PDB file of C-alpha atoms and ligand atoms in Angstrom:
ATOM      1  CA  UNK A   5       0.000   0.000   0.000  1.00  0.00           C
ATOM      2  CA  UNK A   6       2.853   2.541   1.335  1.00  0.00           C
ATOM      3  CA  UNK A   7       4.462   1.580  -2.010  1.00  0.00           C
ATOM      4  CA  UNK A   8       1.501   3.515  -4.473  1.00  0.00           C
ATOM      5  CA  UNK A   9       2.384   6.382  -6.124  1.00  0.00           C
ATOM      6  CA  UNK A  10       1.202   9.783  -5.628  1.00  0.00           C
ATOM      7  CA  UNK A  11      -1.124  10.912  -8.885  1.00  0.00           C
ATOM      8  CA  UNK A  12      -0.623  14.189 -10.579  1.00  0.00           C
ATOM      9  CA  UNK A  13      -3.189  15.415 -13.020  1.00  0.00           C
ATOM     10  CA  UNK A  14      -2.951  18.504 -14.733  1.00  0.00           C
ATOM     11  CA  UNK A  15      -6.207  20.390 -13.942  1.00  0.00           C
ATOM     12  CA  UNK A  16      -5.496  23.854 -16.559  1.00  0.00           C
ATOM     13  CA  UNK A  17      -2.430  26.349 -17.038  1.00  0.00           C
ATOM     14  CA  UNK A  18      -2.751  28.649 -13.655  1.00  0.00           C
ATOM     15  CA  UNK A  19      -3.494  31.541 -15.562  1.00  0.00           C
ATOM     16  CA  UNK A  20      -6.418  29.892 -17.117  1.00  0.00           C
ATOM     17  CA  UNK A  21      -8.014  31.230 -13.512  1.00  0.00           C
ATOM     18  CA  UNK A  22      -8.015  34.923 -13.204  1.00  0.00           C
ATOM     19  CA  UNK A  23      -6.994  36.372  -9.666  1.00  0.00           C
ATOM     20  CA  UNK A  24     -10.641  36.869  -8.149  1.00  0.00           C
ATOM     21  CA  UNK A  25     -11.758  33.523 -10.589  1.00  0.00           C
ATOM     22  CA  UNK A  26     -13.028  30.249 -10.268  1.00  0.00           C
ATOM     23  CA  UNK A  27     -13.334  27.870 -12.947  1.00  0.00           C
ATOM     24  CA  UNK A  28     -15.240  24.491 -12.282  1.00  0.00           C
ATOM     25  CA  UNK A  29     -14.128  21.430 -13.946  1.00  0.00           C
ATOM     26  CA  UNK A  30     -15.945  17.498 -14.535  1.00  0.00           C
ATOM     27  CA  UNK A  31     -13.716  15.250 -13.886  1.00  0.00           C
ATOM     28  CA  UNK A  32     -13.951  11.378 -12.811  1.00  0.00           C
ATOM     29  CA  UNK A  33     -12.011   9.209 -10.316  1.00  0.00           C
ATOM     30  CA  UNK A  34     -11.627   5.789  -9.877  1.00  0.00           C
ATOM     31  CA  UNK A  35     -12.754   5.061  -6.231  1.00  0.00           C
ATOM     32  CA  UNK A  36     -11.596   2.018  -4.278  1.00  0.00           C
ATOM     33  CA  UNK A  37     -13.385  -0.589  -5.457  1.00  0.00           C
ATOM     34  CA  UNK A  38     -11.826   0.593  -8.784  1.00  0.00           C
ATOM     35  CA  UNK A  39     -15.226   2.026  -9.983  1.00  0.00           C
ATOM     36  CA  UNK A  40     -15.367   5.556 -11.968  1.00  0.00           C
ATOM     37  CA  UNK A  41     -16.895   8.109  -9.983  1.00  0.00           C
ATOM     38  CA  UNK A  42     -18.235  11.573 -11.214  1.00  0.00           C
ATOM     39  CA  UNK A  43     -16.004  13.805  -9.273  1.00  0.00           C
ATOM     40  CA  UNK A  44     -17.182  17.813  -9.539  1.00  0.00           C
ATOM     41  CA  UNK A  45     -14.486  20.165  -9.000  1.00  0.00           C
ATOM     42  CA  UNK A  46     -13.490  24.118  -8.526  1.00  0.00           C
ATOM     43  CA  UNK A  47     -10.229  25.721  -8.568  1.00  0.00           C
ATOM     44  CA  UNK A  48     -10.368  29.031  -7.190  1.00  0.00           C
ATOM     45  CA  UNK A  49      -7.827  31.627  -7.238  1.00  0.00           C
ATOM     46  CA  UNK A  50      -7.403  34.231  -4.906  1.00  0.00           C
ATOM     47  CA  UNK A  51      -6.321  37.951  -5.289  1.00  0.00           C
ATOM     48  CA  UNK A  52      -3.516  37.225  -3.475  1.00  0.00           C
ATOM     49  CA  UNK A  53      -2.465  34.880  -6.065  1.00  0.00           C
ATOM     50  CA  UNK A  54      -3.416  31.046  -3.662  1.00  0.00           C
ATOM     51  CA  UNK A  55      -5.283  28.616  -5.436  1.00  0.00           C
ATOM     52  CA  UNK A  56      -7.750  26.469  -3.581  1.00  0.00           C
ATOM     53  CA  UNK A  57      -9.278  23.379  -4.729  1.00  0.00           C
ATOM     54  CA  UNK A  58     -12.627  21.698  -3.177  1.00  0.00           C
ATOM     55  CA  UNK A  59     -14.936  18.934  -4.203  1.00  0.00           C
ATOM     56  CA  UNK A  60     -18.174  21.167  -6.618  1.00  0.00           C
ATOM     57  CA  UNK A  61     -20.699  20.007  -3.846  1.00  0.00           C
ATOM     58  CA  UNK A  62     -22.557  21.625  -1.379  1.00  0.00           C
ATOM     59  CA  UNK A  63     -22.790  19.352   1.916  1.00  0.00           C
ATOM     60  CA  UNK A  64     -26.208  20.097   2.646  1.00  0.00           C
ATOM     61  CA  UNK A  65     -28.260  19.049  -0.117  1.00  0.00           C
ATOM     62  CA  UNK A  66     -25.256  17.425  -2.499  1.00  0.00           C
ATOM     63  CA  UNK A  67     -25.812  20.092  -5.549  1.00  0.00           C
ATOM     64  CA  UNK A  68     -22.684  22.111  -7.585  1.00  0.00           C
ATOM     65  CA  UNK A  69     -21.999  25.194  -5.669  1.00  0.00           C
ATOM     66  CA  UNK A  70     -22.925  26.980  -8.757  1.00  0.00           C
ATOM     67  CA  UNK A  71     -26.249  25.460  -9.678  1.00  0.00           C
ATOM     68  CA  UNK A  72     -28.194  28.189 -11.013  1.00  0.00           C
ATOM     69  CA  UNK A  73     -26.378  31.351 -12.311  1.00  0.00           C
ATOM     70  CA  UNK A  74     -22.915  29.606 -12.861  1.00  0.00           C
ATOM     71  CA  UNK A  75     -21.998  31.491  -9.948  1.00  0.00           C
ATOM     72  CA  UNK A  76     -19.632  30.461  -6.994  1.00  0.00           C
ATOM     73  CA  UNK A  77     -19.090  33.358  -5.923  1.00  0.00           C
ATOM     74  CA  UNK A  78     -21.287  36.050  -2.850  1.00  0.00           C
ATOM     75  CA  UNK A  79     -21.713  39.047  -4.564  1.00  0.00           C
ATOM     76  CA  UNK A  80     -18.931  40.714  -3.297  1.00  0.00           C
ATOM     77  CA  UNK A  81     -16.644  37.623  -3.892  1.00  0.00           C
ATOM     78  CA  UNK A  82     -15.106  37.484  -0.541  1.00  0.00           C
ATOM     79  CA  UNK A  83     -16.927  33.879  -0.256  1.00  0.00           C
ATOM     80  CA  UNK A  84     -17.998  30.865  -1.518  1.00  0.00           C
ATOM     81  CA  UNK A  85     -21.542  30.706  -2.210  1.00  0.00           C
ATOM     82  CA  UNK A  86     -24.075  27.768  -2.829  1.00  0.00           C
ATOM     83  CA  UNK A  87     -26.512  28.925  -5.629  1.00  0.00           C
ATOM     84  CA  UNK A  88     -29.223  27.034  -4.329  1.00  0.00           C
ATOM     85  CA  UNK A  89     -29.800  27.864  -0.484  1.00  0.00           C
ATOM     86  CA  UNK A  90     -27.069  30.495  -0.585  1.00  0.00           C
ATOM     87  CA  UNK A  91     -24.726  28.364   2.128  1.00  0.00           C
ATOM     88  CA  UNK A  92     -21.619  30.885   2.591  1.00  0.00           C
ATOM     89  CA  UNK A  93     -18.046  29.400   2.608  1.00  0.00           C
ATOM     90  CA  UNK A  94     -14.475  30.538   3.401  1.00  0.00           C
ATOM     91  CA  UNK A  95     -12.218  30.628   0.878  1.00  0.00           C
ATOM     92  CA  UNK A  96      -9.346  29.430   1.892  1.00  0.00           C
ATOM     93  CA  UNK A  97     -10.376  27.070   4.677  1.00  0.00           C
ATOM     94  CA  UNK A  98     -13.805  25.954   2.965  1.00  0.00           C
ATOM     95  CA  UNK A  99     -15.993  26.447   6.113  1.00  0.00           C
ATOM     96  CA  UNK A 100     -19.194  27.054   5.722  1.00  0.00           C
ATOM     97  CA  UNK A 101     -19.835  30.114   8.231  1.00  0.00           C
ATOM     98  CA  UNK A 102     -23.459  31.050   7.355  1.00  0.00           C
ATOM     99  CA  UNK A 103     -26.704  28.899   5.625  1.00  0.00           C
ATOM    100  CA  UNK A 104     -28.094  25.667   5.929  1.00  0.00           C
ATOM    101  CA  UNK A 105     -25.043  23.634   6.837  1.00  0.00           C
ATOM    102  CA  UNK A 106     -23.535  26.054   8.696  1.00  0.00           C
ATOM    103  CA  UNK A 107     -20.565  24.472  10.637  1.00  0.00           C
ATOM    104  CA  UNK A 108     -19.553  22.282   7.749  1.00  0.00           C
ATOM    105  CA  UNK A 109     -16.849  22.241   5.516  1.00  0.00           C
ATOM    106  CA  UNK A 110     -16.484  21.797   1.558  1.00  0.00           C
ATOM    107  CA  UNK A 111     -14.878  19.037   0.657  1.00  0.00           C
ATOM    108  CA  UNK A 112     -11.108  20.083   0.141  1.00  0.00           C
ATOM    109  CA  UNK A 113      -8.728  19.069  -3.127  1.00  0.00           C
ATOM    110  CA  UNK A 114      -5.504  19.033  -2.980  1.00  0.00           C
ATOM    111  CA  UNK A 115      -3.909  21.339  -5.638  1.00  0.00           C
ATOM    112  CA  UNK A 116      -0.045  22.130  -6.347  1.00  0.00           C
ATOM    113  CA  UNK A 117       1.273  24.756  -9.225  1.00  0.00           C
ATOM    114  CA  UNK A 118       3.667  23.088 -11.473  1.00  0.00           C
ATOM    115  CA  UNK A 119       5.520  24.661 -13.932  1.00  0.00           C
ATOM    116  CA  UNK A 120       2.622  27.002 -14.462  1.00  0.00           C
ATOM    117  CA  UNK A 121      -0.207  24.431 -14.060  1.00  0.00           C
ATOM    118  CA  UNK A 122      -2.451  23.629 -11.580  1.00  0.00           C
ATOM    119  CA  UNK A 123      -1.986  20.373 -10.736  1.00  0.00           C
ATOM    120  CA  UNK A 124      -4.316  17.990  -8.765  1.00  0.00           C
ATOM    121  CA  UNK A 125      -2.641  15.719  -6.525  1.00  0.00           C
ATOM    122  CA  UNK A 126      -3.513  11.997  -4.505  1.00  0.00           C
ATOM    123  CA  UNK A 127      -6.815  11.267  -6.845  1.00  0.00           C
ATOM    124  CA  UNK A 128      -6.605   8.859  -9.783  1.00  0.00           C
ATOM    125  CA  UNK A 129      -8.343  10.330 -12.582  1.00  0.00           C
ATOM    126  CA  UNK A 130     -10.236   8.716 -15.135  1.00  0.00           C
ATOM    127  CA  UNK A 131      -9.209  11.151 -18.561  1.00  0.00           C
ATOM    128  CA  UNK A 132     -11.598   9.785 -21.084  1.00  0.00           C
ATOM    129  CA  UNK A 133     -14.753   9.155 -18.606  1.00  0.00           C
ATOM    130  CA  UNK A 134     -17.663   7.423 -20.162  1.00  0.00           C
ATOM    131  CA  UNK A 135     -20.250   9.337 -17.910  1.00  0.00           C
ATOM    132  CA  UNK A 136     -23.368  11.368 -19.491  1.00  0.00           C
ATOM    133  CA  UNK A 137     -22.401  14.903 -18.219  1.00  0.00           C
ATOM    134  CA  UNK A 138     -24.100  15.796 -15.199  1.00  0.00           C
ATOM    135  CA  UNK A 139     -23.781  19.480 -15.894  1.00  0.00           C
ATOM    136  CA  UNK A 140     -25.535  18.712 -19.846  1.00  0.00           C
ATOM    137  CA  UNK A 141     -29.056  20.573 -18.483  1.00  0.00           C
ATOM    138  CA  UNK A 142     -27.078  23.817 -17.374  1.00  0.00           C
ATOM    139  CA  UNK A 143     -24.366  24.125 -20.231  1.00  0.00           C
ATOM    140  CA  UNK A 144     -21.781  27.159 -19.703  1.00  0.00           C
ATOM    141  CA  UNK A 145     -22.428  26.001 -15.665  1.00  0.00           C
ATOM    142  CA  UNK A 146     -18.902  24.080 -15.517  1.00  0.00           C
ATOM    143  CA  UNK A 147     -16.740  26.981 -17.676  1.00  0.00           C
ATOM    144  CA  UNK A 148     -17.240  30.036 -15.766  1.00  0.00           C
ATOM    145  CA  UNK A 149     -15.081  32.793 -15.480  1.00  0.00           C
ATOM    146  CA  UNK A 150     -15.609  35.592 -13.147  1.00  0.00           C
ATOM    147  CA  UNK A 151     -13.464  38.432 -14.107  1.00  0.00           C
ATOM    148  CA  UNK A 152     -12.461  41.089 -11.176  1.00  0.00           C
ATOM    149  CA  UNK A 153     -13.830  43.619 -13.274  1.00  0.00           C
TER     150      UNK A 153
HETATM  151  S1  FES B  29     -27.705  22.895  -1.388  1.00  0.00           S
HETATM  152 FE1  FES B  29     -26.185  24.275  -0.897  1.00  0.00          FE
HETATM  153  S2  FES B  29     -26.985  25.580   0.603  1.00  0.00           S
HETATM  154 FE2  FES B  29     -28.528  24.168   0.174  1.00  0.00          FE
END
C-alpha cells in the first residue's frame, strides 16, 4: 500500500483562472473498489495569487456550488456561495460560516502549481470518462469565469 504512487493530473495552465476567478471542472475518479466516480471540482484563485481546490458540492443538499447562475461566488466575492440555499463558505479554509449547513466544511482538493499548471494531486483520474455529463441541463455552468472587473 505505502508503495503507491502519488497521482498528478494537470487540472489547466494557472493563468487559465483569473486572480478573483473560479473555474469548475468534470472530472472522474476511480474510487476504491476501482469504480469511476463523477467527481465535480473548482479551482479558485485568490487575489492574493493562492489557489484552492474543493470537491463542486454543497454538503447540505449534495448540488454544484454553482447550480443556477454559474456562480460560486457572494456578490462581493469574498466567499464561496451555494446557488441554491445560498450556504456561505471561506475561501481558503472551505468552512461554511453562514446557511443551511452552517458548521460544515467543503470538501477540500488538494492542488499544487507546477511549472505554471495547476496540478491535482492523490486522486486517480479517469481522462476519457464514459459518464453522461451531469452538468448537460445547465451548459456554460462548468466553464465560468468571473473576471475582477
Ligand atoms: S444545497 Fe447548498 S446551501 Fe442548500
Amino acid at each position: 500500500m505505502s508503495s503507491q504512487e502519488i497521482e498528478v493530473f494537470t487540472v489547466c495552465r494557472a493563468d487559465a483562472i483569473e486572480r478573483g476567478g473560479a473555474k469548475g471542472f468534470n472530472l472522474s475518479r476511480i474510487d476504491e473498489s476501482g469504480e469511476s466516480r463523477p467527481f465535480p471540482i473548482v479551482v479558485l484563485r485568490t487575489f492574493g495569487n493562492d489557489y484552492h481546490g474543493y470537491v463542486n458540492r454543497c454538503p447540505h443538499d449534495g448540488v454544484w456550488l454553482n447550480i443556477g447562475s454559474g456562480e460560486f461566488f457572494s456578490s462581493d466575492r469574498a466567499f464561496i456561495r451555494c446557488g441554491r440555499h445560498r450556504a456561505t463558505f471561506e475561501i481558503d479554509s472551505g468552512f461554511c460560516i453562514d446557511g443551511p449547513c452552517n458548521g460544515k466544511a467543503l470538501e477540500p482538493v488538494a492542488l499544487a502549481v507546477v511549472d505554471g499548471d495547476v496540478c491535482l494531486c492523490g486522486v486517480k483520474l479517469v481522462e476519457d470518462n464514459g459518464f453522461p455529463d451531469p452538468f448537460e441541463d445547465s451548459d456554460e455552468t462548468m466553464d465560468i469565469m468571473i473576471h475582477p472587473d
